[in-house]
Coordinates of N, CA and C in Angstrom, one line a residue:
M136 N -6.7 7.1 -20.2 CA -5.5 7.8 -20.5 C -4.7 8.0 -19.2
R137 N -5.4 8.5 -18.2 CA -4.7 8.8 -16.9 C -4.1 7.5 -16.4
Y138 N -4.6 6.3 -16.5 CA -4.1 5.1 -16.1 C -2.8 4.8 -16.8
I139 N -2.7 5.1 -18.0 CA -1.4 4.9 -18.9 C -0.3 5.9 -18.4
I140 N -0.7 7.1 -18.1 CA 0.3 8.0 -17.5 C 0.9 7.5 -16.3
I141 N 0.0 7.1 -15.3 CA 0.4 6.6 -14.0 C 1.3 5.4 -14.1
I142 N 1.0 4.5 -14.9 CA 1.8 3.3 -15.1 C 3.2 3.6 -15.7
T143 N 3.1 4.6 -16.6 CA 4.4 5.0 -17.3 C 5.3 5.6 -16.3
L144 N 4.8 6.5 -15.4 CA 5.6 7.1 -14.3 C 6.1 6.1 -13.3
I145 N 5.2 5.1 -13.0 CA 5.8 4.0 -12.1 C 6.9 3.2 -12.7
F146 N 6.8 2.8 -13.9 CA 7.7 2.1 -14.6 C 9.0 2.8 -14.7
S147 N 9.0 4.1 -14.9 CA 10.2 4.8 -15.3 C 10.9 5.3 -14.1
S148 N 10.3 5.4 -12.9 CA 10.8 6.2 -11.8 C 11.5 5.3 -10.8
C149 N 11.5 3.9 -10.8 CA 12.0 3.2 -9.7 C 13.0 2.0 -10.2
S150 N 13.5 2.3 -11.4 CA 14.4 1.1 -11.9 C 15.7 1.0 -11.2
S151 N 16.2 2.0 -10.5 CA 17.6 1.9 -10.0 C 17.5 1.3 -8.5
L152 N 16.4 1.2 -7.9 CA 16.3 0.7 -6.5 C 16.4 -0.7 -6.4
E153 N 16.9 -1.3 -5.3 CA 16.9 -2.8 -5.2 C 15.7 -3.0 -4.1
C154 N 14.5 -3.3 -4.6 CA 13.3 -3.4 -3.8 C 12.9 -4.9 -3.4
D155 N 13.7 -5.8 -3.8 CA 13.3 -7.2 -3.6 C 13.0 -7.6 -2.2
K156 N 13.8 -7.1 -1.3 CA 13.7 -7.4 0.1 C 12.4 -6.9 0.7
F157 N 11.7 -6.0 0.0 CA 10.4 -5.4 0.6 C 9.2 -6.0 -0.1
K158 N 9.3 -7.0 -1.0 CA 8.2 -7.5 -1.7 C 7.4 -8.4 -0.8
T159 N 7.9 -9.1 0.1 CA 7.3 -10.0 1.1 C 7.9 -9.8 2.5
G160 N 7.1 -10.1 3.5 CA 7.6 -9.9 4.9 C 6.6 -9.2 5.8
K161 N 7.1 -8.9 7.0 CA 6.3 -8.1 7.9 C 6.9 -6.7 8.1
F162 N 5.9 -5.8 8.1 CA 6.4 -4.3 8.2 C 5.5 -3.5 9.1
E163 N 6.0 -2.3 9.5 CA 5.1 -1.4 10.3 C 5.0 0.0 9.6
Y164 N 3.8 0.6 9.8 CA 3.6 1.9 9.3 C 2.9 2.7 10.3
Q165 N 3.3 3.9 10.5 CA 2.5 4.7 11.5 C 1.8 5.8 10.6
S166 N 0.5 5.6 10.6 CA -0.6 6.5 9.9 C -0.9 7.6 10.9
K167 N -1.0 8.8 10.3 CA -1.4 10.0 11.0 C -2.9 9.9 11.3
Y168 N -3.6 9.1 10.6 CA -5.1 9.0 10.7 C -5.6 7.9 11.6
V169 N -4.9 6.7 11.6 CA -5.3 5.6 12.5 C -4.3 5.0 13.3
G170 N -3.1 5.6 13.4 CA -2.0 5.1 14.2 C -1.2 4.0 13.6
K171 N -0.6 3.1 14.5 CA 0.3 2.0 14.1 C -0.5 1.0 13.3
I172 N 0.1 0.6 12.1 CA -0.5 -0.5 11.2 C 0.6 -1.5 11.0
L173 N 0.2 -2.8 11.3 CA 1.1 -3.9 11.0 C 0.8 -4.5 9.7
I174 N 1.8 -4.7 8.8 CA 1.5 -5.1 7.4 C 2.2 -6.4 7.2
E175 N 1.5 -7.4 6.7 CA 2.1 -8.7 6.3 C 1.8 -8.9 4.7
R176 N 2.9 -9.2 4.0 CA 2.8 -9.2 2.5 C 3.4 -10.5 2.0
D177 N 2.6 -11.2 1.2 CA 3.3 -12.2 0.5 C 3.2 -12.0 -1.0
N178 N 3.4 -12.9 -1.9 CA 3.3 -12.7 -3.3 C 2.1 -12.3 -3.9
H179 N 0.9 -12.5 -3.1 CA -0.4 -12.3 -3.7 C -1.4 -11.4 -2.8
Y180 N -1.0 -11.2 -1.6 CA -1.9 -10.5 -0.7 C -1.1 -9.6 0.3
Q181 N -1.8 -8.5 0.7 CA -1.2 -7.7 1.8 C -2.3 -7.6 2.8
T182 N -2.0 -8.0 4.0 CA -2.9 -7.9 5.1 C -2.4 -6.7 6.1
E183 N -3.3 -5.9 6.4 CA -3.1 -4.8 7.3 C -3.9 -4.9 8.6
T184 N -3.3 -4.7 9.8 CA -3.9 -4.6 11.0 C -3.6 -3.4 11.6
V185 N -4.8 -2.6 11.9 CA -4.7 -1.4 12.7 C -4.5 -1.8 14.3
V186 N -3.4 -1.5 14.9 CA -3.2 -2.0 16.2 C -4.1 -1.5 17.2
D187 N -4.5 -0.2 17.2 CA -5.4 0.3 18.3 C -6.8 -0.2 18.2
S188 N -7.3 -0.5 17.0 CA -8.7 -0.9 16.9 C -8.8 -2.5 16.7
G189 N -7.8 -3.1 16.2 CA -7.8 -4.5 15.9 C -8.4 -4.8 14.6
M190 N -8.8 -3.8 13.8 CA -9.3 -4.0 12.4 C -8.3 -4.6 11.5
V191 N -8.7 -5.6 10.8 CA -7.9 -6.4 9.8 C -8.4 -6.3 8.4
A192 N -7.7 -5.8 7.4 CA -8.2 -5.7 6.0 C -7.2 -6.3 5.1
R193 N -7.6 -7.0 4.1 CA -6.7 -7.7 3.1 C -7.0 -7.2 1.8
Y194 N -5.8 -7.0 1.0 CA -5.9 -6.6 -0.4 C -5.2 -7.6 -1.2
R195 N -5.6 -7.8 -2.4 CA -4.9 -8.6 -3.4 C -3.9 -7.6 -4.0
I196 N -2.7 -8.1 -4.3 CA -1.6 -7.2 -4.9 C -1.0 -7.8 -6.1
T197 N -0.6 -7.0 -7.0 CA 0.1 -7.3 -8.1 C 1.3 -6.4 -8.3
W198 N 2.6 -7.0 -8.5 CA 3.7 -6.2 -8.7 C 3.8 -5.8 -10.2
L199 N 3.9 -4.5 -10.4 CA 4.2 -4.1 -11.8 C 5.5 -4.0 -12.3
N200 N 6.4 -3.9 -11.4 CA 7.9 -4.0 -11.6 C 8.6 -4.2 -10.2
N201 N 9.8 -4.1 -10.2 CA 10.6 -4.4 -9.0 C 10.2 -3.5 -7.8
C202 N 9.7 -2.3 -8.0 CA 9.5 -1.3 -7.0 C 8.0 -0.7 -6.9
A203 N 7.2 -1.2 -7.7 CA 5.8 -0.7 -7.8 C 4.8 -1.8 -7.8
F204 N 3.7 -1.5 -7.0 CA 2.6 -2.6 -7.0 C 1.3 -1.9 -6.9
I205 N 0.3 -2.6 -7.2 CA -1.1 -2.2 -7.0 C -1.7 -3.0 -6.0
M206 N -2.6 -2.4 -5.1 CA -3.5 -3.1 -4.2 C -4.9 -3.0 -4.5
F207 N -5.7 -4.0 -4.6 CA -7.1 -4.0 -5.0 C -7.9 -5.1 -4.3
D208 N -9.2 -5.0 -4.5 CA -10.1 -6.0 -4.0 C -10.0 -6.1 -2.4
R209 N -10.2 -4.9 -1.8 CA -10.0 -4.9 -0.3 C -11.2 -5.7 0.3
K210 N -10.8 -6.4 1.4 CA -11.8 -7.1 2.1 C -11.6 -6.9 3.6
L211 N -12.6 -6.6 4.3 CA -12.5 -6.4 5.8 C -12.7 -7.8 6.5
L212 N -11.6 -8.3 7.2 CA -11.6 -9.6 7.7 C -12.0 -9.6 9.1
K213 N -11.8 -8.4 9.9 CA -12.0 -8.4 11.3 C -12.2 -7.1 11.8
G214 N -13.2 -6.9 12.8 CA -13.3 -5.6 13.4 C -14.3 -4.7 12.5
K215 N -14.2 -3.4 13.0 CA -15.0 -2.4 12.3 C -14.1 -1.5 11.6
E216 N -14.6 -0.8 10.6 CA -13.9 0.2 9.9 C -13.4 1.3 10.8
V217 N -12.3 1.8 10.7 CA -11.7 2.8 11.7 C -11.9 4.2 11.1
I218 N -12.4 4.3 9.9 CA -12.7 5.6 9.2 C -14.1 5.7 9.2
N219 N -14.7 6.8 9.8 CA -16.2 6.9 9.9 C -16.9 7.5 8.7
D220 N -16.1 7.7 7.7 CA -16.7 8.2 6.3 C -17.2 7.1 5.5
S221 N -18.4 6.7 5.5 CA -18.9 5.5 4.8 C -18.7 5.7 3.3
K222 N -18.8 6.8 2.7 CA -18.5 7.0 1.2 C -17.1 6.7 0.9
F223 N -16.2 7.3 1.8 CA -14.8 6.9 1.6 C -14.4 5.5 1.7
V224 N -15.1 4.9 2.7 CA -14.8 3.4 2.9 C -15.2 2.6 1.7
E225 N -16.5 2.9 1.1 CA -17.0 2.2 0.0 C -16.1 2.4 -1.3
E226 N -15.5 3.7 -1.4 CA -14.7 3.9 -2.6 C -13.4 3.1 -2.3
M227 N -12.8 3.1 -1.2 CA -11.6 2.5 -0.9 C -11.7 1.0 -1.1
N228 N -12.8 0.3 -0.8 CA -13.1 -1.1 -1.0 C -13.0 -1.4 -2.5
K229 N -13.5 -0.6 -3.3 CA -13.5 -0.9 -4.6 C -12.5 -0.2 -5.6
D230 N -11.6 0.6 -5.0 CA -10.6 1.3 -5.7 C -9.3 0.6 -5.8
T231 N -8.5 1.0 -6.6 CA -7.1 0.4 -6.7 C -6.1 1.5 -6.2
I232 N -5.1 0.9 -5.4 CA -4.1 1.8 -4.7 C -2.8 1.6 -5.4
Y233 N -2.1 2.5 -6.0 CA -0.8 2.4 -6.6 C 0.2 2.8 -5.6
N234 N 1.2 1.9 -5.5 CA 2.3 2.1 -4.4 C 3.6 2.1 -5.2
E235 N 4.5 2.9 -4.8 CA 5.8 3.0 -5.4 C 6.8 3.3 -4.3
I236 N 7.9 2.3 -4.3 CA 9.1 2.5 -3.4 C 9.9 3.6 -4.0
I237 N 10.1 4.7 -3.3 CA 10.9 5.7 -3.9 C 12.3 6.0 -3.3
E238 N 12.4 5.4 -2.1 CA 13.7 5.6 -1.4 C 13.9 4.4 -0.5
I239 N 15.1 3.9 -0.3 CA 15.5 2.9 0.7 C 16.6 3.3 1.5
N240 N 16.4 3.0 2.8 CA 17.4 3.3 3.9 C 17.5 2.1 4.9
G241 N 18.3 1.1 4.6 CA 18.4 0.0 5.3 C 17.1 -0.9 5.4
N242 N 16.5 -1.0 6.5 CA 15.3 -1.8 6.6 C 14.0 -0.9 6.5
E243 N 14.2 0.3 6.1 CA 13.0 1.2 5.8 C 13.0 1.7 4.4
Y244 N 11.7 1.8 4.0 CA 11.6 2.4 2.6 C 10.5 3.5 2.7
K245 N 10.7 4.4 1.8 CA 9.6 5.6 1.6 C 8.8 5.2 0.4
T246 N 7.5 5.2 0.6 CA 6.6 4.9 -0.4 C 5.8 6.1 -0.8
K247 N 5.4 6.3 -2.1 CA 4.3 7.2 -2.4 C 3.2 6.3 -2.9
F248 N 2.1 6.8 -2.6 CA 0.8 6.0 -3.0 C -0.4 6.9 -3.3
K249 N -1.3 6.3 -4.1 CA -2.5 7.1 -4.5 C -3.6 6.1 -4.8
F250 N -4.7 6.6 -4.5 CA -6.0 5.8 -5.0 C -6.2 6.2 -6.5
Y251 N -6.6 5.3 -7.3 CA -6.8 5.6 -8.6 C -7.8 6.6 -9.0
S252 N -8.8 6.7 -8.1 CA -9.8 7.7 -8.3 C -9.5 9.1 -7.8
S253 N -8.3 9.3 -7.3 CA -7.9 10.5 -6.5 C -6.6 11.0 -7.3
P254 N -6.5 12.3 -7.5 CA -5.2 12.9 -8.1 C -4.1 13.1 -7.0
E255 N -4.4 13.0 -5.8 CA -3.4 13.2 -4.6 C -2.6 12.0 -4.3
W256 N -1.3 12.4 -4.3 CA -0.3 11.3 -3.9 C -0.1 11.5 -2.4
F257 N 0.2 10.5 -1.7 CA 0.6 10.5 -0.2 C 2.0 9.8 -0.2
E258 N 2.7 10.1 1.0 CA 3.9 9.5 1.2 C 4.1 8.9 2.6
G259 N 4.7 7.8 2.8 CA 4.9 7.3 4.1 C 6.2 6.5 4.3
D260 N 6.6 6.2 5.5 CA 7.7 5.5 5.7 C 7.4 4.2 6.3
I261 N 7.8 3.0 5.6 CA 7.5 1.7 6.1 C 8.8 1.0 6.6
T262 N 8.7 0.4 7.7 CA 9.9 -0.3 8.3 C 9.6 -1.8 8.3
R263 N 10.6 -2.6 7.9 CA 10.6 -4.0 7.9 C 10.8 -4.4 9.3
K264 N 10.1 -5.3 9.8 CA 10.2 -5.9 11.2 C 11.5 -6.8 11.2
I265 N 12.5 -6.6 11.9 CA 13.7 -7.3 12.0 C 13.4 -8.8 12.4
G266 N 14.0 -9.7 11.7 CA 14.0 -11.1 12.1 C 12.6 -11.7 11.6
E267 N 11.8 -11.1 10.8 CA 10.6 -11.7 10.3 C 10.4 -11.6 8.9

């Protein structure tokens, strides 16, 4: 039931934004937990590199609509986990992350995201790397 409510909210809340330019490309995100993250996204995968540690992880992605997608099937490709909580990392590896673009300002977008297993939503600002 919770899954249906989340999907309904995602489908209904972002229909007026033009999100196509953020579906693929290279982006940057400043995390308060691990620092700068470089993101590369194509039609099927999102790869994230934590700049300070060199850790690289990849997620499969599926777009639910023009402005919302899910990330799942996380794989660590390089380096060591940057979060020292092994239980959290284990859950993150098998959990689904829901992402919704809620605001666009030029080459930046604000996203809200949550793990399926958690009731808490987070927000962040993602910047498209110019010329890439």
